[in-house]
Amino acid sequence: MEDKTATSTTPMLTGAQALVRSLEHVGVDVMFGLPGGAILPAYDPLLDSGQIRHILCRHEQGAGHAAEGYAMTTGRVGVCMVTSGPGATNLVTPIADAMMDSVPMVAITGQVGSSMIGTDAFQEADIRGITMPVTKHSFLVTKAEDIPLAIKEAFYIAASGRPGPVLVDITKDALQGSSPFAWPEEMDLPGYHPTTRPHHRQVKEAARLIAEARRPVLYVGGGVVKAHAAAELAELAELTRVPVVTTLMARGAFPDSDPLNFGMPGMHGTVAAVGALQQADLLIALGTRFDDRVTGRLDSFAPGAKVIHADIDPAEISKNRVADVPIVGDVREVLIDLNQTLRAEAQLPDYSAWTRYLTEMAAKYPLGWEEGLDRLSPQRVIQRIGEIAGPDAYYAAGVGQHQMWSAHFLPFEKSGHWLNSGGLGTMGYCVPAAMGAKVGRPDAVVWGIDGDGCFQMTNQELVTCALEGIPIKIAVINNESLGMVRQWQTLFYNARYSNTDLHSYRIPDFPKLAEAMGCVGLRAETAEEVDAVIEQAMAINDRPVVVEFVVHKDAMVWPMVAAGTSNDDIQIARDMAPTWEEEEL
Ligand SMILES: Cc1ncc(C[n+]2csc(CCOP(=O)(O)OP(=O)(O)O)c2C)c(N)n1
């Protein structure tokens, strides 16, 4: 039947066609997904899109983390599309991951027909309900005509303000229905007005506190990376000569080679970075959220410090630690204003005694490791990968000991080159995130540093990589165990290793598994082999490469602040605490 309302400028499209057209309108060039019944109508017109490349993943979790990896390396919104029910629930983990780490993502899910909702229909899941606490916003679209506006708004919400995941759940009848297509000019988002411009009076107040401080620290979080504010941060550090610490999510936001950088604070932070926060009289917290992995016991965190807290999300400010100067705004805008204000108005003190004290602490308690006796040292392996691949490469990590060693020993010189699951701590993040990163940056070298435990959760996405021409390099740091959990068992459970031994010495045989998935598989077991396999991996660019490094299982991540204890009780090795110099600065 012909629709009377359709004109030549408003063509009749099915909801599915409108979805694809809308995605093209917002500039999508890549999406990751896996089809099924409810989303099937959308996959049909996708085949005709000349603009959108769809990468068929092996598991929806892989599609979600790949979308995150793509978003992290491009600064654009990552997109994934899956079917209803189990397809959608498989996406819950990456959605939660994107929420915790503020990654812009739009997840499109098929839903059963609108008349079937609530009937326990085949493959029905209330994915909106399930993901409500872990999405920035979500839509349930039940009519074809509502699809373009939902897509436009979803992309806007995902990317603006504090970035995050947005779910667009579309019923099958909405995809199959039709309506005249017109790209909406306006959006209807009452109440959503992220504040990007900071209040100048607050910035002035921050400048005043900085000018009064004697032991200030720039406490830099992942928001600085998300806001593309590394240049402005460098300018502030240069201008003030205030020491810098970069959280796990912010590694690279300020170059490690700068003498003002004291590394990562927190549970596995450097003594100098933890000490800097504990002994500061002013924290200049930028795009960071005072996570418990950084603060340790809150009531003894940075006890003598006033706090300037700048963040795009007002809900973060004074959530865990009361801010003396709260600044709501895009951290890049905040830094631009702060730099100008400091230049124009403030007479800054000389903090060099404080910086010297921290430099001495860093020299006294450097990061290091004991060489393994019979097996490779995982830290050395990771350091060599970083030295050979260099700071221009992108690095993804899984979750566990290898993640912390990566945070310590990779070359962090550039913002946005480090992908990992900080907030949720998602095992299985590495391989698909590296895949998404390589899709986003096809000309760059992308290394994933994964644990043998993590790798066994999502390695099947290497099949996707092999078939789609995504030549990533994955280092499997094989300590034959769930190492980080084992470390806690060593320290807190009298070395009773309940269910952490993976017995993965040859099962699976990682190089053979890699070959079976269409990758090159390599292995190093001795120190002499390490450089050779890394060089070999670097030389292969037509296929993904998996390199297994067989390392010893008793290597530990040090320093460590035990969970729930004070940062003042940081240990540099078992039962070894640093001595804090009682110094008047
Ligand atoms: C999905 C998921 N399940 C469980 C955990 C708890 N967990 C944290 S680290 C870790 C061990 C990781 O082992 P592996 O990948 O081998 O890395 P390693 O610590 O040995 O470097 C586990 C089980 C988690 N973070 N994520």
Short mmCIF file of N, CA and C and ligand atoms in Angstrom, two decimals, residues 61 93 399-403 405 424-428 450-455 457 477 479 481-485 502, ligand 1:
data_model
loop_
_atom_site.label_atom_id
_atom_site.label_comp_id
_atom_site.label_asym_id
_atom_site.label_seq_id
_atom_site.Cartn_x
_atom_site.Cartn_y
_atom_site.Cartn_z
N GLN A 61 30.50 -10.35 23.70
CA GLN A 61 31.41 -9.63 24.62
C GLN A 61 32.59 -9.07 23.83
N THR A 93 28.65 -7.15 30.08
CA THR A 93 29.98 -6.88 30.65
C THR A 93 30.68 -5.71 29.94
N VAL A 399 43.48 -8.28 32.79
CA VAL A 399 43.37 -7.87 34.19
C VAL A 399 44.11 -8.89 35.05
N GLY A 400 44.97 -8.37 35.89
CA GLY A 400 45.75 -9.25 36.76
C GLY A 400 47.15 -8.70 36.93
N GLN A 401 48.06 -9.59 37.28
CA GLN A 401 49.44 -9.15 37.51
C GLN A 401 50.05 -8.54 36.26
N HIS A 402 49.80 -9.19 35.11
CA HIS A 402 50.39 -8.68 33.86
C HIS A 402 49.91 -7.27 33.56
N GLN A 403 48.71 -6.94 34.00
CA GLN A 403 48.18 -5.59 33.79
C GLN A 403 48.97 -4.57 34.61
N TRP A 405 52.03 -4.99 35.84
CA TRP A 405 53.40 -4.89 35.32
C TRP A 405 53.41 -4.07 34.03
N LEU A 424 36.09 -1.76 36.05
CA LEU A 424 35.41 -3.04 36.25
C LEU A 424 36.41 -4.17 36.45
N GLY A 425 37.61 -4.01 35.91
CA GLY A 425 38.62 -5.07 36.03
C GLY A 425 38.18 -6.33 35.31
N THR A 426 37.95 -6.19 34.00
CA THR A 426 37.34 -7.25 33.22
C THR A 426 38.36 -8.17 32.59
N MET A 427 38.49 -9.38 33.09
CA MET A 427 39.29 -10.39 32.38
C MET A 427 38.61 -10.64 31.03
N GLY A 428 39.40 -10.79 29.98
CA GLY A 428 38.83 -10.99 28.66
C GLY A 428 38.76 -9.71 27.85
N ASP A 450 48.44 -10.08 27.64
CA ASP A 450 47.35 -10.78 28.29
C ASP A 450 47.88 -11.86 29.24
N GLY A 451 47.07 -12.23 30.21
CA GLY A 451 47.42 -13.34 31.10
C GLY A 451 46.88 -14.63 30.50
N ASP A 452 47.41 -15.75 30.94
CA ASP A 452 46.90 -17.01 30.40
C ASP A 452 45.45 -17.24 30.82
N GLY A 453 45.07 -16.71 31.98
CA GLY A 453 43.68 -16.83 32.41
C GLY A 453 42.77 -15.95 31.56
N CYS A 454 43.11 -14.69 31.45
CA CYS A 454 42.30 -13.75 30.65
C CYS A 454 42.18 -14.21 29.20
N PHE A 455 43.31 -14.65 28.66
CA PHE A 455 43.35 -15.03 27.24
C PHE A 455 42.34 -16.14 26.96
N MET A 457 39.56 -16.47 28.09
CA MET A 457 38.16 -16.01 28.11
C MET A 457 37.69 -15.50 26.74
N ILE A 477 51.24 -13.90 28.79
CA ILE A 477 52.20 -14.04 29.89
C ILE A 477 51.71 -15.25 30.70
N ASN A 479 51.84 -17.75 33.31
CA ASN A 479 52.38 -18.19 34.60
C ASN A 479 51.60 -19.38 35.13
N SER A 481 48.77 -19.75 36.00
CA SER A 481 47.83 -19.57 37.11
C SER A 481 47.06 -18.26 36.97
N LEU A 482 46.02 -18.16 37.76
CA LEU A 482 45.30 -16.90 37.90
C LEU A 482 46.14 -16.07 38.86
N GLY A 483 47.19 -15.47 38.29
CA GLY A 483 48.30 -14.95 39.09
C GLY A 483 47.92 -13.95 40.16
N MET A 484 47.07 -13.01 39.82
CA MET A 484 46.77 -11.98 40.82
C MET A 484 46.02 -12.56 42.01
N VAL A 485 45.15 -13.51 41.73
CA VAL A 485 44.41 -14.14 42.82
C VAL A 485 45.38 -14.99 43.65
N LEU A 502 46.06 -23.00 36.77
CA LEU A 502 45.41 -23.27 35.47
C LEU A 502 46.03 -24.45 34.74
C1 LIG B 1 35.72 -11.76 34.49
C2 LIG B 1 36.58 -11.82 35.69
N1 LIG B 1 36.55 -12.90 36.49
C3 LIG B 1 37.34 -12.94 37.59
C4 LIG B 1 38.15 -11.90 37.92
C5 LIG B 1 39.03 -11.95 39.16
N2 LIG B 1 40.44 -11.91 38.78
C6 LIG B 1 41.19 -10.77 38.81
S1 LIG B 1 42.74 -10.99 38.30
C7 LIG B 1 42.48 -12.64 38.06
C8 LIG B 1 43.58 -13.54 37.57
C9 LIG B 1 43.98 -13.24 36.18
O1 LIG B 1 44.80 -14.29 35.73
P1 LIG B 1 45.66 -14.17 34.44
O2 LIG B 1 44.83 -13.70 33.30
O3 LIG B 1 46.37 -15.44 34.22
O4 LIG B 1 46.67 -12.98 34.77
P2 LIG B 1 47.84 -12.89 35.84
O5 LIG B 1 47.28 -12.28 37.08
O6 LIG B 1 48.35 -14.29 36.06
O7 LIG B 1 48.84 -11.99 35.19
C10 LIG B 1 41.17 -12.99 38.39
C11 LIG B 1 40.63 -14.35 38.32
C12 LIG B 1 38.11 -10.78 37.06
N3 LIG B 1 38.84 -9.68 37.29
N4 LIG B 1 37.34 -10.78 35.95
#
